[in-house]
Coordinates of C-alpha atoms in Angstrom, one line a residue:
Chain A
M95 CA -85.5 30.7 -2.3
T96 CA -82.4 32.3 -3.7
A97 CA -82.7 35.9 -4.8
L98 CA -83.3 35.8 -8.6
S99 CA -83.6 38.4 -11.2
G100 CA -84.0 37.7 -14.8
H101 CA -83.7 39.3 -18.2
G102 CA -85.5 36.7 -20.2
V103 CA -83.0 34.2 -21.5
V104 CA -81.9 31.5 -19.1
L105 CA -83.9 32.0 -15.9
D106 CA -86.4 34.5 -17.1
G107 CA -86.8 35.7 -13.6
I108 CA -88.6 32.5 -12.7
A109 CA -88.3 30.6 -9.5
G110 CA -91.6 29.2 -8.6
E111 CA -92.7 25.8 -7.3
N112 CA -93.8 24.5 -10.7
T113 CA -91.7 26.5 -13.2
W114 CA -89.7 23.3 -13.8
R115 CA -92.7 21.4 -15.2
L116 CA -93.0 20.8 -18.9
E117 CA -96.5 22.3 -18.9
D118 CA -95.2 25.5 -17.5
Y119 CA -92.2 25.6 -19.8
L120 CA -94.5 25.2 -22.9
K121 CA -96.6 28.1 -21.7
R122 CA -93.4 30.2 -21.6
G123 CA -92.7 29.4 -25.3
G124 CA -90.6 26.3 -24.5
Y125 CA -89.8 23.8 -27.2
A126 CA -90.9 26.3 -29.8
A127 CA -87.3 26.4 -31.1
L128 CA -87.1 22.6 -31.4
K129 CA -90.5 22.4 -33.0
K130 CA -89.4 25.0 -35.6
I131 CA -86.3 23.1 -36.4
I132 CA -88.2 19.9 -36.9
A133 CA -91.1 21.4 -38.9
E134 CA -88.9 23.5 -41.2
Q135 CA -86.1 20.8 -41.3
I136 CA -83.5 23.5 -40.7
P137 CA -80.1 22.3 -41.9
P138 CA -77.7 21.7 -38.9
E139 CA -75.1 24.1 -40.4
N140 CA -77.6 26.9 -40.2
I141 CA -78.1 26.3 -36.5
I142 CA -74.4 26.4 -35.9
A143 CA -74.2 29.6 -37.9
E144 CA -77.0 31.1 -35.8
V145 CA -75.1 30.2 -32.6
K146 CA -71.9 31.7 -34.0
K147 CA -73.8 34.9 -34.9
S148 CA -75.1 35.1 -31.3
A149 CA -71.5 35.4 -29.9
L150 CA -72.5 33.0 -27.2
R151 CA -69.4 32.1 -25.2
G152 CA -69.0 29.1 -22.9
R153 CA -70.5 30.0 -19.5
G154 CA -68.5 27.5 -17.5
G155 CA -65.4 29.5 -17.2
A156 CA -63.2 29.5 -20.3
G157 CA -65.5 31.7 -22.4
F158 CA -64.8 29.8 -25.6
P159 CA -67.1 30.7 -28.5
T160 CA -69.9 28.0 -28.5
G161 CA -70.6 28.1 -32.2
L162 CA -67.0 27.6 -33.1
K163 CA -66.8 24.6 -30.6
W164 CA -69.8 23.0 -32.3
S165 CA -68.2 23.4 -35.7
F166 CA -65.3 21.3 -34.6
M167 CA -67.5 18.2 -34.3
P168 CA -67.0 15.8 -37.3
R169 CA -70.7 15.6 -38.3
A170 CA -70.0 12.9 -40.9
F171 CA -68.1 10.6 -38.5
P172 CA -69.8 7.3 -38.6
G173 CA -71.0 5.7 -35.3
A174 CA -71.6 7.2 -31.9
K175 CA -71.0 10.8 -31.1
Y176 CA -71.9 12.4 -27.8
I177 CA -73.1 15.6 -26.2
C178 CA -72.2 16.2 -22.5
C179 CA -73.4 18.9 -20.3
N180 CA -71.2 20.0 -17.5
S181 CA -73.4 20.7 -14.5
D182 CA -70.6 19.8 -12.1
E183 CA -70.6 23.1 -10.5
G184 CA -68.0 23.1 -7.7
E185 CA -66.1 26.3 -8.3
P186 CA -66.4 28.2 -5.0
G187 CA -68.8 31.0 -5.5
T188 CA -70.7 29.5 -8.4
F189 CA -74.3 28.3 -7.9
K190 CA -76.2 29.2 -11.1
D191 CA -76.5 25.8 -12.7
R192 CA -78.3 24.5 -9.7
D193 CA -81.0 27.2 -10.2
I194 CA -81.3 26.4 -13.9
I195 CA -81.8 22.7 -13.2
R196 CA -84.1 23.5 -10.3
Y197 CA -86.3 26.1 -12.0
N198 CA -85.9 25.7 -15.8
P199 CA -84.5 22.2 -16.6
H200 CA -86.4 22.0 -19.9
A201 CA -84.5 24.9 -21.3
L202 CA -81.4 22.9 -20.7
I203 CA -83.0 19.7 -22.2
E204 CA -84.2 21.6 -25.2
G205 CA -80.8 23.2 -25.7
M206 CA -79.1 19.8 -25.6
I207 CA -81.6 18.2 -28.0
I208 CA -80.9 21.1 -30.5
A209 CA -77.2 20.6 -30.0
G210 CA -77.6 16.9 -30.7
Y211 CA -79.4 17.7 -33.9
A212 CA -76.9 20.3 -35.0
M213 CA -73.9 18.0 -34.4
G214 CA -75.4 14.8 -35.4
C215 CA -75.3 13.1 -32.0
G216 CA -77.7 10.5 -30.8
T217 CA -77.0 10.5 -27.1
G218 CA -76.3 13.1 -24.4
Y219 CA -75.4 13.0 -20.7
N220 CA -75.8 15.7 -18.1
Y221 CA -73.1 15.3 -15.4
I222 CA -74.5 16.9 -12.3
H223 CA -72.6 17.9 -9.2
G224 CA -73.1 15.2 -6.5
E225 CA -73.8 17.6 -3.8
I226 CA -77.0 18.8 -5.4
F227 CA -78.8 15.5 -5.4
A228 CA -82.3 17.0 -5.3
E229 CA -81.5 18.7 -8.6
Y230 CA -80.3 15.4 -10.0
E231 CA -83.6 13.9 -9.2
R232 CA -85.5 16.9 -10.6
F233 CA -83.6 16.6 -13.8
E234 CA -84.5 13.0 -14.1
A235 CA -88.2 13.9 -13.5
A236 CA -88.0 16.6 -16.3
L237 CA -86.4 14.0 -18.6
A238 CA -89.3 11.7 -18.0
E239 CA -91.7 14.4 -18.9
A240 CA -89.8 15.1 -22.1
R241 CA -89.8 11.4 -23.1
E242 CA -93.4 11.1 -22.4
A243 CA -94.1 14.1 -24.8
N244 CA -91.9 12.5 -27.5
L245 CA -89.5 15.5 -27.2
L246 CA -86.8 13.0 -26.4
G247 CA -86.2 9.5 -27.6
S248 CA -86.9 7.8 -31.0
N249 CA -88.3 9.8 -33.9
I250 CA -88.7 13.1 -32.0
L251 CA -92.1 14.7 -32.9
G252 CA -92.5 12.2 -35.6
S253 CA -89.3 13.2 -37.4
A254 CA -86.4 11.0 -38.4
F255 CA -84.3 12.5 -35.6
S256 CA -83.7 10.5 -32.5
F257 CA -81.9 11.7 -29.4
E258 CA -81.6 10.2 -25.9
L259 CA -80.5 12.1 -22.8
H260 CA -79.5 10.8 -19.3
A261 CA -78.4 12.3 -16.0
H262 CA -75.2 11.2 -14.4
H263 CA -74.0 12.4 -11.0
G264 CA -70.7 13.2 -9.5
Y265 CA -69.9 12.4 -5.8
G266 CA -67.6 15.0 -4.5
A267 CA -64.6 15.9 -6.7
Y268 CA -64.1 19.4 -7.9
I269 CA -61.7 18.2 -10.6
C270 CA -64.6 16.6 -12.5
G271 CA -65.7 20.1 -13.7
E272 CA -62.6 19.9 -15.9
E273 CA -64.1 18.5 -19.2
T274 CA -61.7 15.5 -19.7
A275 CA -61.9 14.6 -16.0
L276 CA -65.6 14.7 -16.4
L277 CA -65.4 12.2 -19.3
E278 CA -63.2 9.9 -17.3
S279 CA -65.7 10.1 -14.4
L280 CA -68.6 9.4 -16.9
E281 CA -66.7 6.3 -17.9
G282 CA -66.6 5.1 -14.3
K283 CA -63.1 6.0 -13.4
K284 CA -61.2 8.4 -11.1
G285 CA -61.7 11.9 -12.4
Q286 CA -58.2 12.6 -13.6
P287 CA -57.8 14.9 -16.6
R288 CA -56.6 13.6 -19.9
F289 CA -53.7 15.0 -21.8
K290 CA -54.8 17.2 -24.7
P291 CA -54.6 16.9 -27.7
P292 CA -56.5 14.8 -28.7
F293 CA -59.4 17.1 -27.8
P294 CA -62.9 15.7 -27.0
A295 CA -64.2 16.7 -30.4
S296 CA -62.1 13.9 -31.9
F297 CA -61.5 11.6 -28.8
G298 CA -64.1 12.1 -26.1
L299 CA -66.5 9.9 -24.3
Y300 CA -65.7 6.2 -24.9
G301 CA -63.1 7.5 -27.4
K302 CA -65.9 9.0 -29.6
P303 CA -66.3 12.6 -30.8
T304 CA -67.9 14.6 -28.0
T305 CA -68.8 18.1 -27.3
I306 CA -69.0 19.4 -23.7
N307 CA -70.8 22.6 -22.8
N308 CA -71.9 24.2 -19.6
T309 CA -75.5 24.1 -18.3
E310 CA -76.1 27.8 -18.9
T311 CA -74.6 27.6 -22.4
F312 CA -77.1 24.9 -23.4
A313 CA -79.9 26.7 -21.7
S314 CA -79.2 29.8 -23.8
I315 CA -79.7 27.9 -27.1
P316 CA -83.5 27.8 -27.3
Y317 CA -83.7 31.6 -27.1
I318 CA -81.0 31.9 -29.8
I319 CA -82.9 29.7 -32.2
R320 CA -86.3 31.1 -31.3
E321 CA -85.4 34.8 -31.4
G322 CA -82.3 34.7 -33.6
G323 CA -78.6 35.0 -33.0
E324 CA -78.7 38.7 -33.5
A325 CA -81.3 39.3 -30.9
F326 CA -79.2 37.4 -28.3
L327 CA -76.1 39.3 -29.4
N328 CA -77.9 42.6 -29.0
L329 CA -78.7 41.8 -25.4
G330 CA -75.0 42.0 -24.6
K331 CA -72.2 43.7 -26.4
P332 CA -70.1 42.8 -29.4
N333 CA -68.0 39.6 -28.8
N334 CA -69.9 39.2 -25.5
G335 CA -73.4 38.3 -26.6
G336 CA -76.4 37.8 -24.4
T337 CA -77.2 37.9 -20.8
K338 CA -75.2 36.1 -18.1
L339 CA -76.1 34.7 -14.7
F340 CA -74.0 36.1 -12.0
S341 CA -73.9 34.3 -8.7
V342 CA -73.3 36.9 -6.1
S343 CA -72.0 35.7 -2.7
G344 CA -70.3 37.1 0.3
H345 CA -70.8 40.4 2.1
V346 CA -73.9 41.7 0.2
N347 CA -77.4 42.1 1.5
R348 CA -79.0 39.8 -1.0
P349 CA -76.8 37.0 -2.2
G350 CA -78.3 35.2 -5.2
N351 CA -78.3 34.7 -8.9
Y352 CA -78.8 37.8 -11.1
E353 CA -79.2 37.5 -14.9
I354 CA -78.1 40.7 -16.5
P355 CA -76.8 41.7 -19.9
L356 CA -73.1 41.3 -20.4
G357 CA -71.5 44.7 -20.2
T358 CA -73.6 45.8 -17.2
P359 CA -71.5 47.9 -14.7
F360 CA -70.4 46.0 -11.5
S361 CA -71.9 48.8 -9.5
E362 CA -75.4 48.0 -10.9
L363 CA -75.0 44.3 -10.1
L364 CA -73.9 45.2 -6.5
E365 CA -77.1 47.3 -6.2
L366 CA -79.2 44.4 -7.5
A367 CA -77.7 42.3 -4.8
G368 CA -78.9 44.8 -2.2
G369 CA -75.6 46.6 -1.8
M370 CA -73.0 46.0 0.9
R371 CA -74.1 44.3 4.1
G372 CA -74.4 46.7 7.0
G373 CA -73.4 49.6 4.7
R374 CA -69.8 48.5 5.1
K375 CA -67.1 49.4 2.6
L376 CA -66.2 47.2 -0.3
K377 CA -62.6 45.8 -0.1
A378 CA -62.2 43.3 -2.8
V379 CA -64.1 41.1 -5.3
I380 CA -63.3 37.8 -7.0
P381 CA -65.3 38.4 -10.2
G382 CA -65.4 35.0 -11.8
G383 CA -65.2 32.1 -9.3
S384 CA -62.4 31.3 -6.8
S385 CA -59.9 30.6 -9.5
A386 CA -60.1 34.1 -11.0
P387 CA -57.6 36.7 -9.8
V388 CA -59.0 39.0 -7.0
L389 CA -59.5 42.7 -7.8
P390 CA -59.5 45.6 -5.3
A391 CA -62.6 47.7 -4.9
S392 CA -61.1 50.7 -6.7
I393 CA -60.8 48.6 -10.0
M394 CA -64.1 46.8 -9.5
M395 CA -66.2 49.9 -9.1
D396 CA -65.2 51.1 -12.6
L397 CA -65.6 47.7 -14.3
T398 CA -68.3 46.4 -16.6
M399 CA -69.2 42.7 -16.3
D400 CA -68.2 41.1 -19.5
Y401 CA -65.4 38.8 -20.7
D402 CA -63.3 41.5 -22.4
A403 CA -63.5 44.2 -19.8
I404 CA -62.7 41.9 -16.9
A405 CA -59.8 40.3 -18.8
K406 CA -58.4 43.8 -19.5
A407 CA -58.6 44.5 -15.8
G408 CA -56.4 41.5 -15.1
S409 CA -59.0 38.9 -14.0
M410 CA -61.5 36.6 -15.6
L411 CA -65.3 36.5 -15.9
G412 CA -65.0 32.8 -15.5
S413 CA -68.2 31.2 -14.3
G414 CA -69.7 34.5 -13.3
A415 CA -69.3 33.9 -9.6
V416 CA -68.9 37.2 -7.9
I417 CA -67.4 36.8 -4.4
V418 CA -67.8 40.1 -2.5
M419 CA -65.5 40.9 0.4
D420 CA -65.9 44.0 2.7
E421 CA -63.4 45.8 4.9
T422 CA -63.8 43.3 7.7
T423 CA -62.2 40.6 5.6
C424 CA -58.6 39.4 6.3
M425 CA -57.2 38.8 2.9
V426 CA -54.6 36.3 4.3
R427 CA -57.3 34.2 5.9
A428 CA -59.5 34.4 2.8
L429 CA -56.6 33.1 0.7
E430 CA -55.7 30.5 3.2
R431 CA -59.2 28.9 2.8
L432 CA -59.0 29.0 -1.0
S433 CA -55.5 27.5 -1.0
Y434 CA -56.7 24.7 1.3
F435 CA -59.4 24.0 -1.3
Y436 CA -57.0 23.5 -4.2
F437 CA -54.7 21.4 -2.0
E438 CA -57.6 19.2 -1.1
E439 CA -59.0 19.0 -4.6
S440 CA -55.8 18.5 -6.6
C441 CA -56.2 15.1 -8.3
G442 CA -52.6 14.2 -7.6
Q443 CA -51.7 13.4 -11.2
C444 CA -49.1 16.2 -11.9
T445 CA -46.3 16.8 -9.5
P446 CA -46.2 20.6 -9.7
C447 CA -49.9 20.8 -8.7
R448 CA -49.9 17.9 -6.2
E449 CA -46.9 19.2 -4.3
G450 CA -47.2 22.9 -5.2
T451 CA -50.8 23.3 -3.8
G452 CA -49.7 21.8 -0.5
W453 CA -46.7 24.0 -0.4
L454 CA -48.9 27.1 -1.1
Y455 CA -51.4 26.2 1.5
R456 CA -48.8 25.5 4.2
M457 CA -47.1 28.9 3.5
V458 CA -50.3 30.9 3.6
H459 CA -51.4 29.0 6.7
R460 CA -48.2 29.8 8.5
I461 CA -48.4 33.5 7.5
E462 CA -52.0 33.6 8.8
H463 CA -50.9 32.0 12.1
G464 CA -48.1 34.4 12.9
E465 CA -45.3 32.1 11.7
G466 CA -44.6 33.7 8.4
R467 CA -41.0 34.4 7.3
A468 CA -39.7 37.4 5.5
E469 CA -38.9 35.4 2.3
D470 CA -42.4 33.9 2.1
L471 CA -44.0 36.4 -0.1
E472 CA -41.4 36.0 -2.8
M473 CA -41.6 32.2 -2.4
L474 CA -45.4 32.2 -2.8
T475 CA -45.0 33.9 -6.1
G476 CA -42.1 31.6 -7.1
V477 CA -44.0 28.4 -6.3
S478 CA -47.1 29.8 -8.1
D479 CA -45.0 30.5 -11.2
N480 CA -43.6 27.0 -11.1
I481 CA -47.1 25.5 -11.1
M482 CA -48.6 27.6 -13.8
G483 CA -48.4 26.2 -17.3
R484 CA -46.7 23.0 -16.0
T485 CA -49.7 20.8 -15.4
I486 CA -52.1 18.7 -17.6
C487 CA -55.2 20.7 -16.7
A488 CA -56.0 24.2 -15.4
L489 CA -56.4 23.3 -11.7
G490 CA -52.7 24.1 -11.2
D491 CA -53.2 27.6 -12.7
A492 CA -56.5 27.9 -10.8
A493 CA -54.6 27.4 -7.5
A494 CA -51.8 29.7 -8.4
M495 CA -53.8 32.7 -9.7
P496 CA -55.5 33.6 -6.5
V497 CA -52.2 33.4 -4.7
K498 CA -50.5 35.7 -7.2
S499 CA -53.3 38.2 -7.3
F500 CA -53.8 38.3 -3.5
V501 CA -50.1 39.0 -3.0
K502 CA -50.1 41.5 -5.9
H503 CA -53.0 43.6 -4.7
F504 CA -52.9 43.0 -0.9
G505 CA -49.1 42.5 -0.4
D506 CA -49.1 45.0 2.4
E507 CA -51.5 43.0 4.4
F508 CA -49.4 39.8 4.0
A509 CA -46.3 41.8 5.0
Y510 CA -48.1 43.1 8.0
H511 CA -48.9 39.6 9.1
I512 CA -45.3 38.5 8.7
Q513 CA -44.0 41.5 10.6
H514 CA -46.5 41.7 13.4
K515 CA -47.5 38.1 13.6
C516 CA -51.2 39.0 13.6
C517 CA -54.0 40.1 11.4
L518 CA -54.3 43.7 10.2
V519 CA -58.1 43.3 10.8
P520 CA -58.8 42.4 14.4
H521 CA -60.3 38.9 14.8
E522 CA -63.5 40.2 16.5
V523 CA -64.1 42.6 13.6
Q524 CA -63.6 39.7 11.1
R525 CA -65.9 37.5 13.1
E526 CA -68.6 40.1 13.3
G527 CA -68.4 40.9 9.5
S528 CA -68.7 37.2 8.6
K529 CA -71.2 36.0 11.1
I530 CA -74.2 33.9 10.1
Y531 CA -76.3 36.0 7.8
V532 CA -79.7 34.6 6.7
E533 CA -82.0 37.7 6.9
H534 CA -82.5 37.8 3.1
A535 CA -83.8 34.2 3.1
C536 CA -87.5 33.6 2.7
Chain B
M159 CA -86.4 -15.1 -4.2
S160 CA -84.4 -15.2 -7.3
E161 CA -81.0 -16.8 -7.4
R162 CA -79.4 -13.4 -8.1
Q163 CA -81.0 -12.0 -5.0
A164 CA -80.0 -15.0 -2.8
N165 CA -76.3 -14.3 -3.4
S166 CA -76.8 -10.6 -3.1
M167 CA -75.4 -8.2 -0.5
L168 CA -78.0 -5.7 -1.6
S169 CA -81.7 -5.6 -1.6
A170 CA -83.8 -6.3 -4.7
E171 CA -84.8 -2.6 -4.6
S172 CA -81.1 -1.5 -4.7
L173 CA -80.3 -4.0 -7.5
Q174 CA -83.2 -2.6 -9.5
A175 CA -82.0 0.9 -9.0
I176 CA -78.5 -0.1 -10.2
D177 CA -80.0 -1.8 -13.2
R178 CA -81.8 1.4 -14.1
E179 CA -78.5 3.2 -14.0
V180 CA -76.7 0.6 -16.1
A181 CA -79.4 1.0 -18.8
K182 CA -78.3 4.6 -19.3
Y183 CA -75.0 3.6 -20.9
P184 CA -74.0 1.5 -23.9
A185 CA -74.3 -2.3 -23.2
D186 CA -70.5 -2.7 -23.1
R187 CA -70.0 0.3 -20.8
K188 CA -71.6 -0.9 -17.5
Q189 CA -68.6 0.6 -15.7
S190 CA -70.2 4.0 -16.2
A191 CA -72.8 3.1 -13.6
V192 CA -70.2 2.5 -10.9
M193 CA -70.7 5.9 -9.2
S194 CA -74.4 5.4 -9.0
A195 CA -74.0 1.8 -7.9
L196 CA -71.7 2.8 -5.1
R197 CA -74.1 5.6 -4.1
I198 CA -77.0 3.1 -4.0
A199 CA -75.0 0.6 -2.0
Q200 CA -73.9 3.2 0.4
V201 CA -77.4 4.4 1.0
E202 CA -78.5 0.9 1.9
K203 CA -75.5 -0.1 3.9
G204 CA -74.5 3.2 5.6
W205 CA -71.0 3.0 4.3
L206 CA -68.8 1.1 1.9
A207 CA -67.1 -1.9 3.4
S208 CA -64.6 -3.9 1.3
E209 CA -67.2 -6.7 0.8
T210 CA -69.7 -4.1 -0.6
I211 CA -67.1 -2.8 -3.0
E212 CA -66.3 -6.3 -4.1
F213 CA -69.9 -7.0 -4.6
V214 CA -70.4 -3.9 -6.8
A215 CA -67.3 -4.9 -8.7
K216 CA -68.7 -8.3 -9.4
Y217 CA -72.1 -7.0 -10.3
L218 CA -70.7 -4.6 -12.9
G219 CA -67.9 -7.0 -14.1
M220 CA -65.1 -4.7 -13.0
P221 CA -61.9 -5.6 -11.1
P222 CA -62.5 -4.8 -7.4
I223 CA -59.4 -2.4 -7.4
A224 CA -61.0 -0.3 -10.1
V225 CA -64.1 0.1 -8.0
Y226 CA -62.0 0.9 -4.9
E227 CA -60.2 3.6 -6.8
V228 CA -63.5 5.3 -7.6
A229 CA -64.8 4.9 -4.0
S230 CA -61.6 6.4 -2.6
F231 CA -61.3 9.2 -5.1
Y232 CA -64.7 10.9 -4.6
N233 CA -65.1 12.3 -1.1
M234 CA -68.8 11.6 -0.6
Y235 CA -68.2 7.9 -0.3
D236 CA -67.5 6.7 3.2
L237 CA -65.0 3.9 3.4
K238 CA -65.4 3.8 7.2
P239 CA -68.6 3.6 9.3
V240 CA -70.2 7.0 10.0
G241 CA -72.9 8.0 12.4
R242 CA -76.6 7.6 11.4
H243 CA -76.6 11.2 10.3
K244 CA -73.5 12.6 8.6
L245 CA -73.5 16.3 8.6
T246 CA -71.2 18.0 6.2
V247 CA -70.7 21.8 6.6
C248 CA -69.4 23.9 3.9
T249 CA -66.6 26.2 5.2
N250 CA -65.2 27.3 1.8
L251 CA -64.7 31.1 1.4
P252 CA -68.1 32.2 0.0
C253 CA -69.9 30.3 2.8
A254 CA -67.4 31.4 5.4
L255 CA -68.2 35.1 4.6
S256 CA -71.8 34.5 5.6
G257 CA -71.3 32.3 8.7
G258 CA -70.1 29.0 7.5
F259 CA -67.3 29.0 10.0
D260 CA -69.6 29.9 12.9
A261 CA -72.1 27.3 11.9
G262 CA -69.4 24.6 12.0
E263 CA -68.2 25.8 15.4
Y264 CA -71.7 25.8 16.8
L265 CA -72.3 22.2 15.6
K266 CA -69.0 21.1 17.2
Q267 CA -70.0 22.6 20.4
K268 CA -73.6 21.2 20.3
L269 CA -72.4 17.7 19.4
G270 CA -69.3 17.8 21.5
I271 CA -67.2 16.5 18.7
D272 CA -64.6 17.9 16.2
Y273 CA -64.7 17.5 12.4
N274 CA -64.2 13.9 11.3
E275 CA -65.6 12.6 14.6
T276 CA -68.7 10.7 15.5
T277 CA -70.8 11.1 18.7
A278 CA -70.4 8.3 21.3
D279 CA -74.0 7.3 20.7
G280 CA -73.3 6.8 17.0
R281 CA -75.9 9.3 15.9
F282 CA -73.9 12.1 14.3
T283 CA -70.7 12.4 12.3
L284 CA -69.5 15.9 11.6
K285 CA -67.5 16.7 8.4
E286 CA -66.1 19.8 6.9
G287 CA -67.0 20.0 3.2
E288 CA -65.9 21.8 0.1
C289 CA -68.0 23.9 -2.2
M290 CA -71.5 22.4 -2.6
G291 CA -72.6 24.9 -5.3
A292 CA -75.1 26.6 -3.2
C293 CA -73.1 29.6 -1.9
G294 CA -76.1 32.0 -2.1
D295 CA -77.7 29.8 0.6
A296 CA -74.9 30.1 3.1
P297 CA -74.5 28.6 5.7
V298 CA -75.1 25.3 3.9
M299 CA -74.9 21.8 5.1
L300 CA -75.6 18.3 3.8
V301 CA -77.4 15.6 5.7
N302 CA -76.3 12.2 4.6
N303 CA -75.0 13.6 1.3
H304 CA -78.4 14.0 -0.4
R305 CA -80.4 16.5 1.7
M306 CA -79.2 20.0 1.5
C307 CA -80.0 22.4 4.3
S308 CA -79.9 26.1 3.4
W309 CA -79.5 29.3 5.5
M310 CA -78.6 27.4 8.6
S311 CA -79.0 29.9 11.5
Y312 CA -78.4 28.8 15.0
D313 CA -82.2 28.2 15.4
K314 CA -82.4 26.1 12.3
I315 CA -79.4 24.0 13.4
D316 CA -81.1 23.4 16.8
K317 CA -84.2 22.4 15.0
L318 CA -82.4 20.1 12.6
L319 CA -80.5 18.3 15.4
E320 CA -83.7 17.9 17.3
D321 CA -85.5 16.4 14.3
L322 CA -82.7 14.1 13.5
G323 CA -82.3 13.1 17.2
K324 CA -85.8 11.7 17.4

């Protein structure tokens, strides 16, 4: 199994065979929050106030305050309103939601039921990345357990509150992690993002008010209700409440998910992940998923892992996907692979992104293959600037930010490629550093 | 055999599975089940031929072109025949840092094919995939979309091919 370490909120350090089961979750204090809400008939606005107090911020990438988002929902709106969970985890480097669904799906289910209660919604959908089909099936099995126990469905636990929840799967489109593309996909269409405004809180699924949150965000809710918003806030630091799952991949000894308080130094996280593979030197880290700007080792080693500190250093906490690269990494080649990804995954709707991502990829590709031109570096930045802010959704920015940051921090390496028509790091060194590494697997 | 089944391209089992998906959505929103319906159809048929897409369209009351748009947008649907076992290797950056590239090269060599090709005996198709959301398990590959194989060392790749080849 994946290396896991927990501090008691979302994964609780659990990763056993049966931890996903309702029985196991109940033993861990599961559904206590929901039962409390039902028994004490806690007013919905009090729940939203508690979530606001916790300073929980969206765990999918944007870091938007969850309580504030919930307060945008028009509770009094007559008719259908929806809750959607975004488990379409396809941002390279991110693999936390898979473990939540795999090992603790009832925390997510309970969080969504509470969200439905707080926002007056009767139906929810969990949109699950198509590539993790086993987790889709597990989530359906967990839903069946919850229905059986009257935790889901009509008149939950004998109350007047009813809520139904279903699983929906993607089938291979990164763009569906964008919330309005996700809604289009849920409606049975191509996943092409919608123009905003209107925002989903007023025009969402089937044109009805809808709130979309990330898996980890929902899974944090039971703790917040059970222990109180303040307890959650105190786990992290002001404006950055709680713990966060960090998915550590790349050149470390123990890639895996690590749940740590926000504000933990990067050096500690690196240690948790077993340190650098082969004792090699850290070169660079992408701290928040492939779309976040890369940072060189010198900046990373002084950084704490929270939204504000990483933003101040010029990057993003994003989804908490920490991609670690050591000295054997060719930064041009690394960027080439990422640029190909955005080119491949652009939905094609907006011209700057559709054409620009291809342009970026072809330029980085030719630099990597010894055909770079002197003017390419400037042009890479120029094309990036012309994509950013000029598209309907953030995929354009996501494609441009890695390019700009790689060139900014590792410009010398790009210039070397252009001048010498080869890599600064010899190919055999690269190959050795990134060979198949499975020693940590059990 | 019911009348519905007599005219069906899909088995009774597949139709039941599609019906279960349809039931998740409001009665006038059957279209929401199209992604599942295509997945179920593909599992039964191996790939999505035009006739299969048209059947799904009719079954869900959608224009065939709308179903085709979905089938062609999402990359796990196969609009052309593939081998009995489709292997999709993730070569995105996080996987590549832990051997994703080498795993792909090894598969090419073992199967004697390149990406997007099928072995002459029709057993294997090899694809290069994008992030599957399991980067901690690198190298990662999918077998026929739904089975994820983690930490694929050379030995495990050998074993997988042997098992699938039987």
